[in-house]
mmCIF file of N, CA and C in Angstrom:
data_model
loop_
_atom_site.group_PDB
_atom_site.id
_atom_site.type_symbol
_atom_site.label_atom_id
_atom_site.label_comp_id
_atom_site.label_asym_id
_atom_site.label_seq_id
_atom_site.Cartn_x
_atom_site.Cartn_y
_atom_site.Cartn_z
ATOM 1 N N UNK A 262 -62.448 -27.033 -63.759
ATOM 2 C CA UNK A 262 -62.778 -25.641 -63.650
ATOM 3 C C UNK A 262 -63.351 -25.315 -62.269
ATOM 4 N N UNK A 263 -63.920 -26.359 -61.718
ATOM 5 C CA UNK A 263 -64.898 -26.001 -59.951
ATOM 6 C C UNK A 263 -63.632 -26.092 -59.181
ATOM 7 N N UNK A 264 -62.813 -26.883 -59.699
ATOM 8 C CA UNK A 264 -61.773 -26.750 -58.188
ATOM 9 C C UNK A 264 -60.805 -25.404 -58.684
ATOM 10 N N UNK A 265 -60.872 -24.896 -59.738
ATOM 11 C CA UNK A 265 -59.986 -23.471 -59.922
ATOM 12 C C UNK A 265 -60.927 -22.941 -59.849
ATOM 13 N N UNK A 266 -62.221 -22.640 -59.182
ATOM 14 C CA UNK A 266 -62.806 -21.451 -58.840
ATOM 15 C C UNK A 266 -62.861 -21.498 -57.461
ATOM 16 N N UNK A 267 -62.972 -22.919 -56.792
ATOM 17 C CA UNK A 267 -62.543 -23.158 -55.097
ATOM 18 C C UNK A 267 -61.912 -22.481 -54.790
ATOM 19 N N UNK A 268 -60.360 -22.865 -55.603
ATOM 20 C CA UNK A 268 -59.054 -22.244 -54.764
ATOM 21 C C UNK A 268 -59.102 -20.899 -55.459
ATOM 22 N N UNK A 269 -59.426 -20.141 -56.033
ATOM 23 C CA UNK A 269 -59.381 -18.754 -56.279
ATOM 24 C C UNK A 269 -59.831 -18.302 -55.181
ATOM 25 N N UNK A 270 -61.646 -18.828 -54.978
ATOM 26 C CA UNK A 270 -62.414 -18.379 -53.565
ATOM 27 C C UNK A 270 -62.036 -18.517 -52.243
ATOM 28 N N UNK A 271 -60.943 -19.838 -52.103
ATOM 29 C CA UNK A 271 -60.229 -19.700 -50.712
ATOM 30 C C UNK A 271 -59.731 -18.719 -50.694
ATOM 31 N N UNK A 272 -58.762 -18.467 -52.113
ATOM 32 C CA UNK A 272 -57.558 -17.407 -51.862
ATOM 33 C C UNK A 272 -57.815 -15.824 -51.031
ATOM 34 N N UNK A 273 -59.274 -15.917 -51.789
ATOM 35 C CA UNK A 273 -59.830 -14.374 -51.555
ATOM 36 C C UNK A 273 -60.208 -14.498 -49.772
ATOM 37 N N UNK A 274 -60.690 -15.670 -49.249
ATOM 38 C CA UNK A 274 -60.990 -15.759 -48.086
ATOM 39 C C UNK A 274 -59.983 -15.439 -47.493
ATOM 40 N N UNK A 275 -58.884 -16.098 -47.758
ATOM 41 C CA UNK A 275 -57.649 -16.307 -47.005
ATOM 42 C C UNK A 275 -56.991 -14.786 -47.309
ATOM 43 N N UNK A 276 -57.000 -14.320 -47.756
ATOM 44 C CA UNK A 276 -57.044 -12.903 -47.816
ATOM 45 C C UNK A 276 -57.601 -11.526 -46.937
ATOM 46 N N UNK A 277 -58.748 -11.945 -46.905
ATOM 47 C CA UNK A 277 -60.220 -11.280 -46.274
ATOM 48 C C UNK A 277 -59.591 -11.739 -44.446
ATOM 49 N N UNK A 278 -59.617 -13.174 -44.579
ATOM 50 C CA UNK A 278 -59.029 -13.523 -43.348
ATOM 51 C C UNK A 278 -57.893 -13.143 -42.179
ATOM 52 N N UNK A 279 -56.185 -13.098 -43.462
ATOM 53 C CA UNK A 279 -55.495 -12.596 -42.572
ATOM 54 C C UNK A 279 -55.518 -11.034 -42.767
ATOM 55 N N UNK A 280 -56.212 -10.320 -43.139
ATOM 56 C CA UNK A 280 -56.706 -8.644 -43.452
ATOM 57 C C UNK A 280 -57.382 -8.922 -41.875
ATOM 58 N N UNK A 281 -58.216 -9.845 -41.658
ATOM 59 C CA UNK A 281 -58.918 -9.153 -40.396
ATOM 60 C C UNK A 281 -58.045 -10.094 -39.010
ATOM 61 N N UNK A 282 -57.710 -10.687 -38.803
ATOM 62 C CA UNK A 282 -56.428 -10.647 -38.131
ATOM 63 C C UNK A 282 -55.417 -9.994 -38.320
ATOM 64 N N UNK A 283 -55.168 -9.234 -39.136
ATOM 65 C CA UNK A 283 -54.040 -8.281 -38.402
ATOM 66 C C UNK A 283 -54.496 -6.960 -37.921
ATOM 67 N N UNK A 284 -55.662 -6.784 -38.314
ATOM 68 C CA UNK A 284 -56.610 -5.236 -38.022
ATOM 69 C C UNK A 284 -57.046 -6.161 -36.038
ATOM 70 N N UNK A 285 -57.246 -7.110 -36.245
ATOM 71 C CA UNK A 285 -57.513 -7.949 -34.655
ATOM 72 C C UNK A 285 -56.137 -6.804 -33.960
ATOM 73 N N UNK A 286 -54.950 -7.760 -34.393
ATOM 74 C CA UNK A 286 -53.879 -7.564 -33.888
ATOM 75 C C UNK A 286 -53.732 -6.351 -33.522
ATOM 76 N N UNK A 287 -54.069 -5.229 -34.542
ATOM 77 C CA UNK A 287 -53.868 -3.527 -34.629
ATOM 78 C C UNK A 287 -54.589 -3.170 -33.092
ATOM 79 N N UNK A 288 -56.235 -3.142 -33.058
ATOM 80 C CA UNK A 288 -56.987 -3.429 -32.028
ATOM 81 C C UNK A 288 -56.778 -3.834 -30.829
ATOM 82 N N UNK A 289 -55.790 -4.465 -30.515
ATOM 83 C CA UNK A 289 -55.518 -5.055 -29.248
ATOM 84 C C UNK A 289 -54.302 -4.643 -29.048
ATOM 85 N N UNK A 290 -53.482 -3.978 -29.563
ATOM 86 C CA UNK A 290 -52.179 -3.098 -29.180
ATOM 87 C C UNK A 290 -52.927 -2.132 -29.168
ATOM 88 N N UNK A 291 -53.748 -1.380 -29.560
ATOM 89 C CA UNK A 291 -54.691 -0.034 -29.451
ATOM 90 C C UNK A 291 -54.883 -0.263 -27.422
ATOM 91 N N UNK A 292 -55.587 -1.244 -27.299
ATOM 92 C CA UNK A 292 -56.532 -1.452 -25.973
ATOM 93 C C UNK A 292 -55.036 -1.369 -25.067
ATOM 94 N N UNK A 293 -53.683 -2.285 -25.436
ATOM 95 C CA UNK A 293 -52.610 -2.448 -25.117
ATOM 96 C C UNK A 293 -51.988 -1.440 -24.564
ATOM 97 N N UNK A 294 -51.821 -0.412 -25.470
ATOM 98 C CA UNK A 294 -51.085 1.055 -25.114
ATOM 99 C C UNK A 294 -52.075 1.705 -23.963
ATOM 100 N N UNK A 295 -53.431 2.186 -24.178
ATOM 101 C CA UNK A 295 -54.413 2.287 -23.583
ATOM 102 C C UNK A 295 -54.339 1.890 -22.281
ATOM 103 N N UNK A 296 -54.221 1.011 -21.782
ATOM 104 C CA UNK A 296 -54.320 0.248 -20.454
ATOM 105 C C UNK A 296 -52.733 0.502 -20.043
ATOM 106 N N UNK A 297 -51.442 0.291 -20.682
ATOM 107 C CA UNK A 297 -50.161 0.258 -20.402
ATOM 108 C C UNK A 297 -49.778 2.010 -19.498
ATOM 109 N N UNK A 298 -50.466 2.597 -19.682
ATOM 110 C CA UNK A 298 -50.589 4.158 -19.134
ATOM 111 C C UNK A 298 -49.573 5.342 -19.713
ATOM 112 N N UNK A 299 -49.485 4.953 -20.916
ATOM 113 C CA UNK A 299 -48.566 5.862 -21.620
ATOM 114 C C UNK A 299 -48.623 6.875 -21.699
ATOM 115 N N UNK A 300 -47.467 8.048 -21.760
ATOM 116 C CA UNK A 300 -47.588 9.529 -21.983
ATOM 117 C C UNK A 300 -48.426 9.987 -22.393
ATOM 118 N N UNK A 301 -49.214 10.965 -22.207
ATOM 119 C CA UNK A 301 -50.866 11.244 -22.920
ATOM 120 C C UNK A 301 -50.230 11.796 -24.680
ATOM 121 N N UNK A 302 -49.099 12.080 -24.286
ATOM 122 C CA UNK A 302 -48.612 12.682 -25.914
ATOM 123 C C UNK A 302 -48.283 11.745 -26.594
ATOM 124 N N UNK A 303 -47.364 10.711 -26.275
ATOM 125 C CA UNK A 303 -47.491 9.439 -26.862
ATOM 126 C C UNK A 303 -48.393 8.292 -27.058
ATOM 127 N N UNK A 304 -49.845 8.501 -26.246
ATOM 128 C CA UNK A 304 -50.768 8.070 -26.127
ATOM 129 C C UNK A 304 -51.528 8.412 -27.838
ATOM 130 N N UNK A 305 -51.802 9.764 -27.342
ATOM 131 C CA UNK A 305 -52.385 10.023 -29.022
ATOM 132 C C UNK A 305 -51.775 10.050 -30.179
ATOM 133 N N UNK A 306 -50.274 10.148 -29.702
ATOM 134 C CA UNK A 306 -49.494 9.873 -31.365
ATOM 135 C C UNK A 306 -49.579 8.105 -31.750
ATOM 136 N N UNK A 307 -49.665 7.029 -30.267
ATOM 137 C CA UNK A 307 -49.776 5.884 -31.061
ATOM 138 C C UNK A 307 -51.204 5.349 -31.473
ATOM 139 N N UNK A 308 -52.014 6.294 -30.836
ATOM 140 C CA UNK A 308 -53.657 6.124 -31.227
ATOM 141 C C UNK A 308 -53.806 6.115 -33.197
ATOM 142 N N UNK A 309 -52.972 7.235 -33.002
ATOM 143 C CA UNK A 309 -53.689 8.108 -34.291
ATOM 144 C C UNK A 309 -52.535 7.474 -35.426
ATOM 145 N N UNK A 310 -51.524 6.964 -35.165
ATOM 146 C CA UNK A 310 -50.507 5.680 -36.243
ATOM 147 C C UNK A 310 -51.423 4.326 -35.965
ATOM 148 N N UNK A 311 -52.178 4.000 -35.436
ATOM 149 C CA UNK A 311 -52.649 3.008 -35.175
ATOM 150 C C UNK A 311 -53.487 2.747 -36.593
ATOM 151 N N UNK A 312 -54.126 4.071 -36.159
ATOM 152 C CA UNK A 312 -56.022 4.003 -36.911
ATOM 153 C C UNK A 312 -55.283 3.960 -37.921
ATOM 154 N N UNK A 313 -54.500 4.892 -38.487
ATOM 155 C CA UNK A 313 -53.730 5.200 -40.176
ATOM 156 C C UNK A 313 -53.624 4.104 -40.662
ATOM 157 N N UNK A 314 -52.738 3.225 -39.569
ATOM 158 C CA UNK A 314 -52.275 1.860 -40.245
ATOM 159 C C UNK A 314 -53.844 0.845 -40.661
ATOM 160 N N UNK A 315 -54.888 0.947 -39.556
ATOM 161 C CA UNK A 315 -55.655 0.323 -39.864
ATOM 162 C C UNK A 315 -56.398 0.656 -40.845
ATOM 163 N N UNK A 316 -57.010 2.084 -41.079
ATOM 164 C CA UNK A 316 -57.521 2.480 -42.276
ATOM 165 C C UNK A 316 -57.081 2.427 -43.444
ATOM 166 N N UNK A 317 -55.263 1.910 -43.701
ATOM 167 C CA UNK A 317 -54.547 1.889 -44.689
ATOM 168 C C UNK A 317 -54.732 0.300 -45.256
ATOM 169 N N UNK A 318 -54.924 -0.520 -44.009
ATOM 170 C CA UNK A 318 -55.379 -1.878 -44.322
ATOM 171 C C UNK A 318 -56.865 -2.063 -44.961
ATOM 172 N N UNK A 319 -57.898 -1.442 -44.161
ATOM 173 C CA UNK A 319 -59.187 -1.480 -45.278
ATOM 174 C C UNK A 319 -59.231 -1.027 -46.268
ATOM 175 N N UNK A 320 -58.499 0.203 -46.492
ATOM 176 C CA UNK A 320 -58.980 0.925 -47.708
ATOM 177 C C UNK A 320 -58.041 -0.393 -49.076
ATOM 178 N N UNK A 321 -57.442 -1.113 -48.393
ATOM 179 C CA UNK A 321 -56.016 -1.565 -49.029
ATOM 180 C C UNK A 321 -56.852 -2.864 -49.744
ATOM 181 N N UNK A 322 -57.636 -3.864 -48.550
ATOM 182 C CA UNK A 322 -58.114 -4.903 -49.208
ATOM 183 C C UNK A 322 -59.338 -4.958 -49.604
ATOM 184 N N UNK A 323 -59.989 -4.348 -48.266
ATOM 185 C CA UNK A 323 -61.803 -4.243 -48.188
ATOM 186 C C UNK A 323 -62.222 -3.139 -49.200
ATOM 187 N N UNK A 324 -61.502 -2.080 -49.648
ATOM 188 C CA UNK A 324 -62.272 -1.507 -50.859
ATOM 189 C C UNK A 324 -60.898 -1.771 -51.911
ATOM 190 N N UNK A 325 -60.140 -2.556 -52.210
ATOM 191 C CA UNK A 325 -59.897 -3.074 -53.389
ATOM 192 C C UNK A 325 -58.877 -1.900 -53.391
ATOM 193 N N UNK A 326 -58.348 -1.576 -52.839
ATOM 194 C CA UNK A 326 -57.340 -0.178 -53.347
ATOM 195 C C UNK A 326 -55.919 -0.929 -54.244
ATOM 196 N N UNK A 327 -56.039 -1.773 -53.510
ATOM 197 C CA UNK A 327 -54.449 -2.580 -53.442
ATOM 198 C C UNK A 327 -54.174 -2.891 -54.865
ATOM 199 N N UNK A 328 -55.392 -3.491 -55.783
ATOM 200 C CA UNK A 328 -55.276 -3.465 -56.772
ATOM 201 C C UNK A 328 -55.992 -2.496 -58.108
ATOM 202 N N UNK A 329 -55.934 -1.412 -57.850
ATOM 203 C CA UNK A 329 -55.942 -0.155 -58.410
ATOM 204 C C UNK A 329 -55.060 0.063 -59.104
ATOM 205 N N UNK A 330 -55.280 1.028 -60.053
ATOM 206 C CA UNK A 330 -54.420 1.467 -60.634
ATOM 207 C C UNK A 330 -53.457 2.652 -59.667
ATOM 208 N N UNK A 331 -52.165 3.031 -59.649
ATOM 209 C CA UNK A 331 -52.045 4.229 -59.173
ATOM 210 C C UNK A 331 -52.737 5.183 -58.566
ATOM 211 N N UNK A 332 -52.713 5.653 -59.864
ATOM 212 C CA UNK A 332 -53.925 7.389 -59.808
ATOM 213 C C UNK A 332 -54.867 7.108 -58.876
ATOM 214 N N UNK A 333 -55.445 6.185 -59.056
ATOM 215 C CA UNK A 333 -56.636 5.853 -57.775
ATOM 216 C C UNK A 333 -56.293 5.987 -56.783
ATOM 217 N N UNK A 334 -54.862 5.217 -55.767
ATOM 218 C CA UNK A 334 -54.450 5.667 -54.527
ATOM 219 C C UNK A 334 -54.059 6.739 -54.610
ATOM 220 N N UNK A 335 -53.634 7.265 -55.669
ATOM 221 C CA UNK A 335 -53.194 8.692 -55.260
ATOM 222 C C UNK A 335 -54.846 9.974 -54.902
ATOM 223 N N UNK A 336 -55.739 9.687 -55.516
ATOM 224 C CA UNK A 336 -56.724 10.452 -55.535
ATOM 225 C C UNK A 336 -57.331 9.929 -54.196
ATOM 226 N N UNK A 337 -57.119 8.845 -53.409
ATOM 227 C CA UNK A 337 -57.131 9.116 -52.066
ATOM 228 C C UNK A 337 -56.222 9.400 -50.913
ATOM 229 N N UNK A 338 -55.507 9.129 -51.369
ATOM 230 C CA UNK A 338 -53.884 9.992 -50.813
ATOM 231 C C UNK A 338 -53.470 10.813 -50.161
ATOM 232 N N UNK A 339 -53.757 11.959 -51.242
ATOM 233 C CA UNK A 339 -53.294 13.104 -51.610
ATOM 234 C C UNK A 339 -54.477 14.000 -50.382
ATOM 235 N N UNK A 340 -55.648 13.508 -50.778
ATOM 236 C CA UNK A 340 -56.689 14.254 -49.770
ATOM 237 C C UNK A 340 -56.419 13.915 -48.375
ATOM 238 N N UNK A 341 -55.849 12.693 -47.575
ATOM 239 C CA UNK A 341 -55.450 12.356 -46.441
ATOM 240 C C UNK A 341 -54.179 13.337 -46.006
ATOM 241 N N UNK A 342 -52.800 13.673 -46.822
ATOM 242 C CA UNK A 342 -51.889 14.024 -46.530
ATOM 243 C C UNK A 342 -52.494 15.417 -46.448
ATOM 244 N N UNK A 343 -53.515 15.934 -47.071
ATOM 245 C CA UNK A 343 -53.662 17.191 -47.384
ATOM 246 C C UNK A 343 -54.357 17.714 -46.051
ATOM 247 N N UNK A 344 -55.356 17.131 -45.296
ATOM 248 C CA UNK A 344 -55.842 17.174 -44.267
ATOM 249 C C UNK A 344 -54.666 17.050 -42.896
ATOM 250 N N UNK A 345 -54.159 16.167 -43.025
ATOM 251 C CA UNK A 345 -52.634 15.822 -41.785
ATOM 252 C C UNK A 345 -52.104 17.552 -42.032
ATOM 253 N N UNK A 346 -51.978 18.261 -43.127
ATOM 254 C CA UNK A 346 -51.133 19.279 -43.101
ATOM 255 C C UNK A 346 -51.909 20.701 -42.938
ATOM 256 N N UNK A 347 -53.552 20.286 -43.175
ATOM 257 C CA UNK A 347 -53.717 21.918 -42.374
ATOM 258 C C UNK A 347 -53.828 21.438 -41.274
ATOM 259 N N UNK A 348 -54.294 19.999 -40.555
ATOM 260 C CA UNK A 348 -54.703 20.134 -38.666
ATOM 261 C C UNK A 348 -53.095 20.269 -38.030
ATOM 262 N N UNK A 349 -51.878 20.380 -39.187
ATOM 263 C CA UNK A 349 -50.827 20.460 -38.158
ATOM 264 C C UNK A 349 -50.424 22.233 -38.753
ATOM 265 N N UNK A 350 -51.321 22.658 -39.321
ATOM 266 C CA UNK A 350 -51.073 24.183 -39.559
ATOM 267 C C UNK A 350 -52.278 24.552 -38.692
ATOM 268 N N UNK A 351 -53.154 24.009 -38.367
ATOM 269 C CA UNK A 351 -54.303 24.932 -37.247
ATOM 270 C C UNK A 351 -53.914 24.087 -35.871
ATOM 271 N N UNK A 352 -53.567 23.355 -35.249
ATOM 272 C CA UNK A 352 -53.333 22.793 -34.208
ATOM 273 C C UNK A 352 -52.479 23.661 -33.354
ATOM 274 N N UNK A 353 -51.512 24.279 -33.746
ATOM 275 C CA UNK A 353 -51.142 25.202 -32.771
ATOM 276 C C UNK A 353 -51.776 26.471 -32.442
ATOM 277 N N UNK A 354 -52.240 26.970 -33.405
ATOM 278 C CA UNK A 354 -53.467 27.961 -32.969
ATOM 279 C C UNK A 354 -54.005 27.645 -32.411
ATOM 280 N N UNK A 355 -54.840 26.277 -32.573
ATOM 281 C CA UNK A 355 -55.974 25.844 -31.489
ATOM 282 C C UNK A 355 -55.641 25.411 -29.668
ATOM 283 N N UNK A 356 -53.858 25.172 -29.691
ATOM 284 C CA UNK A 356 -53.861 24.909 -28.746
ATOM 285 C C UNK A 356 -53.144 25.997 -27.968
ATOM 286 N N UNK A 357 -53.305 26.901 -29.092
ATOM 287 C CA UNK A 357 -52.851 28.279 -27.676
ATOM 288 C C UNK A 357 -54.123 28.775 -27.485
ATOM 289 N N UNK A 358 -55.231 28.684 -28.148
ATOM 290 C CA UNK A 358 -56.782 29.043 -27.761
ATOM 291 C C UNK A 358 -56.835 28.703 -26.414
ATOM 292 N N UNK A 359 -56.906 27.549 -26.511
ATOM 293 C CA UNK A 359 -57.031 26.131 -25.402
ATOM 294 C C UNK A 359 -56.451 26.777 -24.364
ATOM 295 N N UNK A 360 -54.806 26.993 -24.043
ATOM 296 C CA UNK A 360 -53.964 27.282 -22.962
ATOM 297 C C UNK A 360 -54.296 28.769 -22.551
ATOM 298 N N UNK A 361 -55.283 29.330 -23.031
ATOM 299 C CA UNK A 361 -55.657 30.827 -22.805
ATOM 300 C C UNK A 361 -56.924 30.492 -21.560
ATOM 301 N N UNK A 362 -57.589 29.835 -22.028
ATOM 302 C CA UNK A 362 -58.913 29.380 -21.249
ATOM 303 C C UNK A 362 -58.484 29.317 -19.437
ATOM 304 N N UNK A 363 -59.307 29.726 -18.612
ATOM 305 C CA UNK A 363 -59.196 30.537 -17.518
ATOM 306 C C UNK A 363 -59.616 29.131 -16.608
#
């Protein structure tokens, strides 16, 4: 029974582990693009797929989403997509505010 609670507890390490190596990985293509001098428009579109992907990885292992039921990812979901769709319904307002400025 101690060595099937070992390897359960590696498993979870080894889990925990490559979760934070690939968020490493995410992080250092972040600094990557950053330094590479990319289009400022493509700059923030790969900023902001970056974080998604990374926040999609914590919420995924580090708060247990992954093994949720459904409904649960969806009840955080739904509020993410819902936010992406008013800042791309106020973003152009805001950026003709912006292009008005003297």
């Amino acid at each position: 029974m101690a060595e099937e609670e070992r390897a359960e507890g590696g498993a979870w390490y080894r889990v925990y582990l490559l979760t934070w190596f690939w968020l490493l990985v995410v992080t250092a293509l972040e600094i990557g693009v950053v330094l590479a001098g990319v289009p400022r428009g493509w700059l923030v579109t790969l900023l902001v797929v970056l974080a998604l992907l990374k926040a999609s990885l914590i919420a995924a292992y580090f708060m247990h989403l992954r093994y949720e039921r459904l409904n649960l990812v969806f009840v955080v979901a739904v509020p993410l997509v819902l936010v992406v769709l008013l800042f791309a319904g106020v973003a152009r307002d805001a950026l003709n505010v912006f292009l008005l400025r003297p």
